[in-house]
Amino acid sequence: MQIVKTDMGHLRCDQCMVLIFTGNSMPELPTNIIGVNSTKKLRFLDMSNNGIQEIKGKSFHHVSNVERLILNNNQIGLNGIGLNHPRVFSNFESLIELHLTDAFADEGVMNITADLHQVFTYSNLSRLAKLHLEQNEMSVIMEPRVFCPLIRLLDLHLSNNKLTGIDFDIKCMQHLRFIDLEGNHIRGLPEEQLSALDGVLSNNRSLAIDLSNNPFSCGCNIENLYSWLRTTEVSVRNSESIRCSQDLQKNPLDPYAAYRNDCPTPIRTTLIDSGHGGHKLVMLFVFCAVIAFLGVVVYVSRFGLKRLRPEFNTSSRKILYTTIDKCEEQEIHV
């Protein structure tokens, strides 16, 4: 096997089934980089870690037999794909695996799903089964139907991004069997997203998902997630490692023990006039009422003591006089 890079920036590999061209500096892929006559047997193409910033619409020609394309660890500009070159992968007619791990430039990452939707729509990746989009700083799904054009997609790898939930349409992917969301920023999954996962199973097919290493909050619908984990038929990989962020594990043998008692109970407030008074105001009101009651008791007691004082003084004088009289009588008899 011999690989030759021509002066025009083209690669030629006459009998190659596997072509690995990595670790170079190629910001812009030229037109027809693989060549014309050297790709009849090519099945595997790895162009990762080449500093690629722009892929032209005609960069990949005569690659109809390539089944695996790897473009990991590049700096591809998103505005140069979806908007200007939406048919960038259209010649990969047999493509089964597309690897785009850490493949895009950080700027403009907010629109990544909108641009990718254009690429997937116009590139006609009808045989694509595995898509890798790990480590691309994705946080917001601008286009919920981003993966719908991939009608035969089986495995969707989205780990180590910044996603906060399953905000993309999964019902349209009729063959989906695995979603990798490990290491994202998911703090809770609402009921509708959990129901959507269960809905995938209605067509008599299996589904697996990885939710490990996400910062689940003990207050973000964690009880719904706990109930779902116990009852769902979805295969949840690494479920024993799922913990909410305030995990106080009580039983190492029970992977869901953290969900039972760590969720804070919401404090119910009482309405006062037109505003909302919290429990502190209620306690203050009770405290003031107790102080007022004690004041009344002291006042009444003091008033009663004043009324009893003259009678007490009179009784004291009577006792004193009686004692004197008795003493005088005793002296006379002596």
mmCIF file of C-alpha atoms in Angstrom:
data_model
loop_
_atom_site.group_PDB
_atom_site.id
_atom_site.type_symbol
_atom_site.label_atom_id
_atom_site.label_comp_id
_atom_site.label_asym_id
_atom_site.label_seq_id
_atom_site.Cartn_x
_atom_site.Cartn_y
_atom_site.Cartn_z
ATOM 1 C CA MET A 1 0.000 0.000 0.000
ATOM 2 C CA GLN A 2 1.359 3.411 -0.936
ATOM 3 C CA ILE A 3 -0.018 6.851 -0.082
ATOM 4 C CA VAL A 4 1.150 9.898 -2.013
ATOM 5 C CA LYS A 5 0.255 13.539 -1.367
ATOM 6 C CA THR A 6 0.384 15.487 -4.614
ATOM 7 C CA ASP A 7 1.291 19.143 -5.077
ATOM 8 C CA MET A 8 -2.382 20.019 -5.398
ATOM 9 C CA GLY A 9 -3.061 18.682 -1.903
ATOM 10 C CA HIS A 10 -4.727 15.482 -3.121
ATOM 11 C CA LEU A 11 -4.213 12.050 -1.615
ATOM 12 C CA ARG A 12 -3.792 8.975 -3.776
ATOM 13 C CA CYS A 13 -4.106 5.445 -2.515
ATOM 14 C CA ASP A 14 -4.664 3.001 -5.368
ATOM 15 C CA GLN A 15 -5.533 -0.163 -3.447
ATOM 16 C CA CYS A 16 -6.380 1.242 0.011
ATOM 17 C CA MET A 17 -9.248 -0.032 2.095
ATOM 18 C CA VAL A 18 -8.091 2.037 5.093
ATOM 19 C CA LEU A 19 -6.679 5.562 4.810
ATOM 20 C CA ILE A 20 -5.399 7.293 7.961
ATOM 21 C CA PHE A 21 -4.233 10.880 7.450
ATOM 22 C CA THR A 22 -3.920 12.561 10.865
ATOM 23 C CA GLY A 23 -1.763 15.027 12.767
ATOM 24 C CA ASN A 24 -1.245 17.464 9.908
ATOM 25 C CA SER A 25 -2.025 21.145 9.360
ATOM 26 C CA MET A 26 -4.772 21.524 6.793
ATOM 27 C CA PRO A 27 -7.149 24.396 7.703
ATOM 28 C CA GLU A 28 -8.996 24.123 4.398
ATOM 29 C CA LEU A 29 -9.739 20.894 2.598
ATOM 30 C CA PRO A 30 -9.234 21.317 -1.146
ATOM 31 C CA THR A 31 -11.628 20.086 -3.769
ATOM 32 C CA ASN A 32 -11.582 16.334 -4.294
ATOM 33 C CA ILE A 33 -8.866 15.691 -1.707
ATOM 34 C CA ILE A 34 -9.052 11.913 -2.024
ATOM 35 C CA GLY A 35 -8.571 11.907 -5.780
ATOM 36 C CA VAL A 36 -10.556 10.325 -8.569
ATOM 37 C CA ASN A 37 -9.268 6.848 -9.254
ATOM 38 C CA SER A 38 -7.928 5.831 -5.847
ATOM 39 C CA THR A 39 -11.089 5.276 -3.855
ATOM 40 C CA LYS A 40 -12.813 2.243 -5.337
ATOM 41 C CA LYS A 41 -11.844 -0.005 -2.426
ATOM 42 C CA LEU A 42 -11.663 2.623 0.321
ATOM 43 C CA ARG A 43 -13.869 1.743 3.303
ATOM 44 C CA PHE A 44 -12.257 3.580 6.255
ATOM 45 C CA LEU A 45 -11.149 7.240 6.201
ATOM 46 C CA ASP A 46 -9.581 8.920 9.252
ATOM 47 C CA MET A 47 -8.745 12.640 8.942
ATOM 48 C CA SER A 48 -8.777 13.555 12.623
ATOM 49 C CA ASN A 49 -6.482 16.090 14.288
ATOM 50 C CA ASN A 50 -5.612 18.014 11.124
ATOM 51 C CA GLY A 51 -6.687 21.502 12.216
ATOM 52 C CA ILE A 52 -9.468 21.454 9.613
ATOM 53 C CA GLN A 53 -11.490 24.673 9.703
ATOM 54 C CA GLU A 54 -13.406 24.532 6.432
ATOM 55 C CA ILE A 55 -14.720 21.670 4.336
ATOM 56 C CA LYS A 56 -15.750 22.755 0.872
ATOM 57 C CA GLY A 57 -18.827 21.356 -0.799
ATOM 58 C CA LYS A 58 -16.682 19.415 -3.296
ATOM 59 C CA SER A 59 -13.918 18.310 -0.916
ATOM 60 C CA PHE A 60 -15.115 14.723 -0.829
ATOM 61 C CA HIS A 61 -15.786 13.177 -4.227
ATOM 62 C CA HIS A 62 -15.621 9.532 -5.261
ATOM 63 C CA VAL A 63 -16.073 8.249 -1.698
ATOM 64 C CA SER A 64 -19.278 6.330 -2.284
ATOM 65 C CA ASN A 65 -17.891 3.123 -0.728
ATOM 66 C CA VAL A 66 -16.543 4.674 2.496
ATOM 67 C CA GLU A 67 -18.352 3.228 5.491
ATOM 68 C CA ARG A 68 -16.553 4.981 8.354
ATOM 69 C CA LEU A 69 -15.480 8.636 8.378
ATOM 70 C CA ILE A 70 -13.543 10.118 11.318
ATOM 71 C CA LEU A 71 -13.091 13.883 11.635
ATOM 72 C CA ASN A 72 -12.382 14.086 15.360
ATOM 73 C CA ASN A 73 -10.361 16.865 17.009
ATOM 74 C CA ASN A 74 -10.594 19.519 14.322
ATOM 75 C CA GLN A 75 -11.831 23.136 14.326
ATOM 76 C CA ILE A 76 -14.530 23.017 11.663
ATOM 77 C CA GLY A 77 -16.434 26.289 11.447
ATOM 78 C CA LEU A 78 -20.149 25.715 11.733
ATOM 79 C CA ASN A 79 -21.061 28.664 9.538
ATOM 80 C CA GLY A 80 -19.028 27.050 6.792
ATOM 81 C CA ILE A 81 -21.070 23.849 6.784
ATOM 82 C CA GLY A 82 -24.785 24.177 7.359
ATOM 83 C CA LEU A 83 -25.263 27.490 5.605
ATOM 84 C CA ASN A 84 -22.712 27.384 2.779
ATOM 85 C CA HIS A 85 -22.062 23.671 2.272
ATOM 86 C CA PRO A 86 -25.100 21.668 3.433
ATOM 87 C CA ARG A 87 -24.222 18.815 1.033
ATOM 88 C CA VAL A 88 -20.751 18.330 2.482
ATOM 89 C CA PHE A 89 -21.306 14.578 3.121
ATOM 90 C CA SER A 90 -23.614 13.898 0.192
ATOM 91 C CA ASN A 91 -21.113 11.654 -1.635
ATOM 92 C CA PHE A 92 -20.747 9.256 1.303
ATOM 93 C CA GLU A 93 -23.521 7.033 0.011
ATOM 94 C CA SER A 94 -22.467 3.982 2.039
ATOM 95 C CA LEU A 95 -21.531 5.786 5.242
ATOM 96 C CA ILE A 96 -22.447 3.822 8.380
ATOM 97 C CA GLU A 97 -20.364 5.596 11.048
ATOM 98 C CA LEU A 98 -19.671 9.333 11.315
ATOM 99 C CA HIS A 99 -17.280 10.468 14.060
ATOM 100 C CA LEU A 100 -17.370 14.191 14.906
ATOM 101 C CA THR A 101 -15.982 14.168 18.446
ATOM 102 C CA ASP A 102 -14.601 17.613 19.360
ATOM 103 C CA ALA A 103 -14.715 18.399 15.656
ATOM 104 C CA PHE A 104 -16.151 21.913 15.642
ATOM 105 C CA ALA A 105 -14.881 25.365 16.500
ATOM 106 C CA ASP A 106 -16.092 26.686 19.848
ATOM 107 C CA GLU A 107 -17.490 29.926 18.440
ATOM 108 C CA GLY A 108 -21.024 29.691 17.134
ATOM 109 C CA VAL A 109 -21.612 26.449 18.988
ATOM 110 C CA MET A 110 -25.087 27.689 19.965
ATOM 111 C CA ASN A 111 -26.304 27.018 16.421
ATOM 112 C CA ILE A 112 -24.650 23.656 16.023
ATOM 113 C CA THR A 113 -27.882 21.648 15.868
ATOM 114 C CA ALA A 114 -29.470 23.995 13.327
ATOM 115 C CA ASP A 115 -26.424 23.692 11.055
ATOM 116 C CA LEU A 116 -26.190 19.944 11.506
ATOM 117 C CA HIS A 117 -29.869 19.590 10.644
ATOM 118 C CA GLN A 118 -29.155 21.247 7.299
ATOM 119 C CA VAL A 119 -26.194 18.950 6.681
ATOM 120 C CA PHE A 120 -28.125 15.796 7.584
ATOM 121 C CA THR A 121 -31.092 16.864 5.472
ATOM 122 C CA TYR A 122 -29.166 17.626 2.281
ATOM 123 C CA SER A 123 -26.394 15.038 2.574
ATOM 124 C CA ASN A 124 -28.787 12.086 2.353
ATOM 125 C CA LEU A 125 -27.056 9.897 4.932
ATOM 126 C CA SER A 126 -29.699 7.215 4.569
ATOM 127 C CA ARG A 127 -27.481 4.367 5.827
ATOM 128 C CA LEU A 128 -25.873 6.132 8.783
ATOM 129 C CA ALA A 129 -26.206 3.975 11.910
ATOM 130 C CA LYS A 130 -23.732 5.498 14.382
ATOM 131 C CA LEU A 131 -23.187 9.195 15.046
ATOM 132 C CA HIS A 132 -20.558 10.511 17.473
ATOM 133 C CA LEU A 133 -20.884 14.133 18.645
ATOM 134 C CA GLU A 134 -19.067 13.995 21.968
ATOM 135 C CA GLN A 135 -17.173 16.958 23.474
ATOM 136 C CA ASN A 136 -18.641 19.676 21.251
ATOM 137 C CA GLU A 137 -19.804 22.103 23.974
ATOM 138 C CA MET A 138 -23.436 21.610 22.948
ATOM 139 C CA SER A 139 -25.802 23.111 25.508
ATOM 140 C CA VAL A 140 -28.945 24.205 23.670
ATOM 141 C CA ILE A 141 -30.858 22.237 21.040
ATOM 142 C CA MET A 142 -31.950 24.963 18.618
ATOM 143 C CA GLU A 143 -33.448 22.448 16.181
ATOM 144 C CA PRO A 144 -35.343 19.625 17.972
ATOM 145 C CA ARG A 145 -35.584 17.602 14.733
ATOM 146 C CA VAL A 146 -31.850 17.739 14.131
ATOM 147 C CA PHE A 147 -31.455 13.938 13.932
ATOM 148 C CA CYS A 148 -34.722 13.114 12.171
ATOM 149 C CA PRO A 149 -33.183 12.969 8.657
ATOM 150 C CA LEU A 150 -31.003 10.056 9.860
ATOM 151 C CA ILE A 151 -33.747 7.516 9.325
ATOM 152 C CA ARG A 152 -31.616 4.437 10.124
ATOM 153 C CA LEU A 153 -29.701 5.824 13.078
ATOM 154 C CA LEU A 154 -29.070 3.217 15.770
ATOM 155 C CA ASP A 155 -26.570 4.789 18.199
ATOM 156 C CA LEU A 156 -26.411 8.467 19.152
ATOM 157 C CA HIS A 157 -23.363 9.506 21.193
ATOM 158 C CA LEU A 158 -23.676 12.900 22.924
ATOM 159 C CA SER A 159 -21.537 12.402 26.006
ATOM 160 C CA ASN A 160 -19.415 15.126 27.613
ATOM 161 C CA ASN A 161 -21.378 18.048 26.223
ATOM 162 C CA LYS A 162 -23.419 20.590 28.215
ATOM 163 C CA LEU A 163 -26.909 19.341 27.470
ATOM 164 C CA THR A 164 -29.525 19.811 30.200
ATOM 165 C CA GLY A 165 -32.055 17.281 28.974
ATOM 166 C CA ILE A 166 -33.395 15.266 26.060
ATOM 167 C CA ASP A 167 -34.609 18.305 24.129
ATOM 168 C CA PHE A 168 -34.526 16.666 20.717
ATOM 169 C CA ASP A 169 -37.143 14.569 18.966
ATOM 170 C CA ILE A 170 -36.516 10.847 19.419
ATOM 171 C CA LYS A 171 -39.867 9.603 18.118
ATOM 172 C CA CYS A 172 -38.829 10.291 14.515
ATOM 173 C CA MET A 173 -35.846 7.916 14.765
ATOM 174 C CA GLN A 174 -37.578 4.615 14.185
ATOM 175 C CA HIS A 175 -34.476 2.439 14.663
ATOM 176 C CA LEU A 176 -32.808 4.231 17.578
ATOM 177 C CA ARG A 177 -31.444 1.759 20.134
ATOM 178 C CA PHE A 178 -28.918 3.727 22.241
ATOM 179 C CA ILE A 179 -28.530 7.308 23.509
ATOM 180 C CA ASP A 180 -25.311 8.245 25.285
ATOM 181 C CA LEU A 181 -25.795 11.302 27.535
ATOM 182 C CA GLU A 182 -23.054 10.529 30.025
ATOM 183 C CA GLY A 183 -21.207 13.502 31.502
ATOM 184 C CA ASN A 184 -23.592 16.304 30.521
ATOM 185 C CA HIS A 185 -25.280 18.978 32.704
ATOM 186 C CA ILE A 186 -28.591 17.223 33.305
ATOM 187 C CA ARG A 187 -30.081 18.128 36.708
ATOM 188 C CA GLY A 188 -33.473 16.550 36.125
ATOM 189 C CA LEU A 189 -35.677 15.015 33.455
ATOM 190 C CA PRO A 190 -39.312 16.188 33.227
ATOM 191 C CA GLU A 191 -42.153 13.731 32.930
ATOM 192 C CA GLU A 192 -42.662 14.332 29.201
ATOM 193 C CA GLN A 193 -39.064 13.389 28.386
ATOM 194 C CA LEU A 194 -39.266 10.206 30.434
ATOM 195 C CA SER A 195 -42.540 9.342 28.728
ATOM 196 C CA ALA A 196 -40.925 9.920 25.327
ATOM 197 C CA LEU A 197 -38.232 7.366 26.188
ATOM 198 C CA ASP A 198 -40.878 4.825 27.158
ATOM 199 C CA GLY A 199 -42.778 5.620 23.969
ATOM 200 C CA VAL A 200 -39.874 4.393 21.866
ATOM 201 C CA LEU A 201 -40.534 0.874 23.162
ATOM 202 C CA SER A 202 -44.083 0.846 21.827
ATOM 203 C CA ASN A 203 -42.835 -0.387 18.445
ATOM 204 C CA ASN A 204 -41.496 -3.642 19.912
ATOM 205 C CA ARG A 205 -37.890 -2.533 19.921
ATOM 206 C CA SER A 206 -35.324 -2.062 22.668
ATOM 207 C CA LEU A 207 -33.738 1.175 23.857
ATOM 208 C CA ALA A 208 -30.740 1.811 26.093
ATOM 209 C CA ILE A 209 -29.566 5.081 27.596
ATOM 210 C CA ASP A 210 -26.573 6.204 29.658
ATOM 211 C CA LEU A 211 -27.283 9.016 32.155
ATOM 212 C CA SER A 212 -24.274 8.533 34.403
ATOM 213 C CA ASN A 213 -22.031 11.373 35.614
ATOM 214 C CA ASN A 214 -24.730 14.028 35.403
ATOM 215 C CA PRO A 215 -25.265 16.496 38.295
ATOM 216 C CA PHE A 216 -28.827 15.436 39.141
ATOM 217 C CA SER A 217 -30.390 17.726 41.728
ATOM 218 C CA CYS A 218 -32.277 16.218 44.652
ATOM 219 C CA GLY A 219 -34.985 18.821 44.091
ATOM 220 C CA CYS A 220 -35.381 18.554 40.297
ATOM 221 C CA ASN A 221 -38.146 15.988 39.818
ATOM 222 C CA ILE A 222 -35.857 13.384 41.327
ATOM 223 C CA GLU A 223 -38.790 11.372 42.654
ATOM 224 C CA ASN A 224 -40.150 11.079 39.103
ATOM 225 C CA LEU A 225 -36.775 9.844 37.916
ATOM 226 C CA TYR A 226 -36.516 7.370 40.788
ATOM 227 C CA SER A 227 -39.968 5.959 40.030
ATOM 228 C CA TRP A 228 -39.136 5.788 36.336
ATOM 229 C CA LEU A 229 -35.895 3.903 36.992
ATOM 230 C CA ARG A 230 -37.831 1.275 38.945
ATOM 231 C CA THR A 231 -40.596 0.741 36.401
ATOM 232 C CA THR A 232 -39.228 1.522 32.923
ATOM 233 C CA GLU A 233 -38.302 -1.150 30.422
ATOM 234 C CA VAL A 234 -35.627 1.126 28.975
ATOM 235 C CA SER A 235 -32.184 -0.296 29.723
ATOM 236 C CA VAL A 236 -30.409 2.361 31.830
ATOM 237 C CA ARG A 237 -26.701 1.700 31.668
ATOM 238 C CA ASN A 238 -24.570 2.403 34.753
ATOM 239 C CA SER A 239 -27.741 3.086 36.734
ATOM 240 C CA GLU A 240 -25.913 2.209 39.956
ATOM 241 C CA SER A 241 -23.774 5.350 39.545
ATOM 242 C CA ILE A 242 -26.720 7.752 39.195
ATOM 243 C CA ARG A 243 -26.880 10.022 42.240
ATOM 244 C CA CYS A 244 -28.432 13.379 42.987
ATOM 245 C CA SER A 245 -26.051 16.170 43.930
ATOM 246 C CA GLN A 246 -26.738 15.900 47.682
ATOM 247 C CA ASP A 247 -26.236 12.160 47.893
ATOM 248 C CA LEU A 248 -25.917 10.714 51.369
ATOM 249 C CA GLN A 249 -25.721 7.060 50.531
ATOM 250 C CA LYS A 250 -27.116 4.893 53.308
ATOM 251 C CA ASN A 251 -26.938 1.444 51.778
ATOM 252 C CA PRO A 252 -24.094 0.731 49.335
ATOM 253 C CA LEU A 253 -26.031 -2.242 48.013
ATOM 254 C CA ASP A 254 -29.016 -0.107 47.065
ATOM 255 C CA PRO A 255 -28.155 2.180 44.115
ATOM 256 C CA TYR A 256 -31.332 4.240 44.604
ATOM 257 C CA ALA A 257 -31.100 4.807 48.345
ATOM 258 C CA ALA A 258 -30.023 8.397 47.799
ATOM 259 C CA TYR A 259 -33.353 9.346 46.252
ATOM 260 C CA ARG A 260 -35.575 8.407 49.168
ATOM 261 C CA ASN A 261 -34.863 10.925 51.894
ATOM 262 C CA ASP A 262 -32.628 13.578 50.368
ATOM 263 C CA CYS A 263 -35.297 15.565 48.517
ATOM 264 C CA PRO A 264 -36.232 18.678 50.502
ATOM 265 C CA THR A 265 -39.903 19.010 51.425
ATOM 266 C CA PRO A 266 -41.368 22.239 50.008
ATOM 267 C CA ILE A 267 -42.514 24.733 52.662
ATOM 268 C CA ARG A 268 -46.143 25.735 52.314
ATOM 269 C CA THR A 269 -46.776 29.438 52.865
ATOM 270 C CA THR A 270 -49.867 31.206 54.227
ATOM 271 C CA LEU A 271 -51.544 34.095 52.427
ATOM 272 C CA ILE A 272 -51.707 37.311 54.491
ATOM 273 C CA ASP A 273 -53.921 40.014 53.003
ATOM 274 C CA SER A 274 -52.853 40.336 49.338
ATOM 275 C CA GLY A 275 -49.282 39.171 49.868
ATOM 276 C CA HIS A 276 -47.636 35.874 50.622
ATOM 277 C CA GLY A 277 -46.500 35.554 54.254
ATOM 278 C CA GLY A 278 -43.970 32.885 55.061
ATOM 279 C CA HIS A 279 -43.689 30.773 58.143
ATOM 280 C CA LYS A 280 -41.442 33.405 59.746
ATOM 281 C CA LEU A 281 -44.305 35.901 59.786
ATOM 282 C CA VAL A 282 -46.583 33.285 61.302
ATOM 283 C CA MET A 283 -44.071 32.586 64.057
ATOM 284 C CA LEU A 284 -43.668 36.304 64.687
ATOM 285 C CA PHE A 285 -47.433 36.715 64.965
ATOM 286 C CA VAL A 286 -47.655 33.836 67.464
ATOM 287 C CA PHE A 287 -44.772 35.283 69.484
ATOM 288 C CA CYS A 288 -46.434 38.701 69.665
ATOM 289 C CA ALA A 289 -49.719 37.113 70.715
ATOM 290 C CA VAL A 290 -48.017 35.227 73.536
ATOM 291 C CA ILE A 291 -46.283 38.399 74.753
ATOM 292 C CA ALA A 292 -49.587 40.293 74.686
ATOM 293 C CA PHE A 293 -51.317 37.519 76.642
ATOM 294 C CA LEU A 294 -48.612 37.504 79.298
ATOM 295 C CA GLY A 295 -48.915 41.278 79.550
ATOM 296 C CA VAL A 296 -52.647 41.021 80.177
ATOM 297 C CA VAL A 297 -52.078 38.351 82.834
ATOM 298 C CA VAL A 298 -49.516 40.498 84.628
ATOM 299 C CA TYR A 299 -51.793 43.560 84.453
ATOM 300 C CA VAL A 300 -54.791 41.690 85.833
ATOM 301 C CA SER A 301 -52.671 40.138 88.574
ATOM 302 C CA ARG A 302 -51.298 43.511 89.584
ATOM 303 C CA PHE A 303 -54.794 45.056 89.755
ATOM 304 C CA GLY A 304 -55.990 42.161 91.923
ATOM 305 C CA LEU A 305 -53.075 42.558 94.304
ATOM 306 C CA LYS A 306 -53.942 46.224 94.824
ATOM 307 C CA ARG A 307 -57.499 45.329 95.852
ATOM 308 C CA LEU A 308 -56.276 42.729 98.332
ATOM 309 C CA ARG A 309 -53.648 44.993 99.969
ATOM 310 C CA PRO A 310 -56.074 47.020 102.298
ATOM 311 C CA GLU A 311 -57.696 43.831 103.574
ATOM 312 C CA PHE A 312 -54.270 42.356 104.167
ATOM 313 C CA ASN A 313 -53.183 45.418 106.143
ATOM 314 C CA THR A 314 -56.388 45.390 108.272
ATOM 315 C CA SER A 315 -55.952 41.737 109.078
ATOM 316 C CA SER A 316 -52.374 42.378 110.108
ATOM 317 C CA ARG A 317 -53.413 45.164 112.499
ATOM 318 C CA LYS A 318 -56.105 42.967 114.053
ATOM 319 C CA ILE A 319 -53.588 40.255 114.712
ATOM 320 C CA LEU A 320 -51.205 42.783 116.229
ATOM 321 C CA TYR A 321 -53.837 44.291 118.513
ATOM 322 C CA THR A 322 -54.996 40.902 119.723
ATOM 323 C CA THR A 323 -51.469 39.956 120.585
ATOM 324 C CA ILE A 324 -50.953 43.165 122.604
ATOM 325 C CA ASP A 325 -54.164 42.671 124.541
ATOM 326 C CA LYS A 326 -53.181 39.179 125.520
ATOM 327 C CA CYS A 327 -49.764 40.341 126.630
ATOM 328 C CA GLU A 328 -51.247 43.096 128.844
ATOM 329 C CA GLU A 329 -53.688 40.664 130.487
ATOM 330 C CA GLN A 330 -50.855 38.349 131.381
ATOM 331 C CA GLU A 331 -48.903 41.155 133.013
ATOM 332 C CA ILE A 332 -51.880 42.197 135.224
ATOM 333 C CA HIS A 333 -52.277 38.695 136.629
ATOM 334 C CA VAL A 334 -48.576 38.561 137.482
#
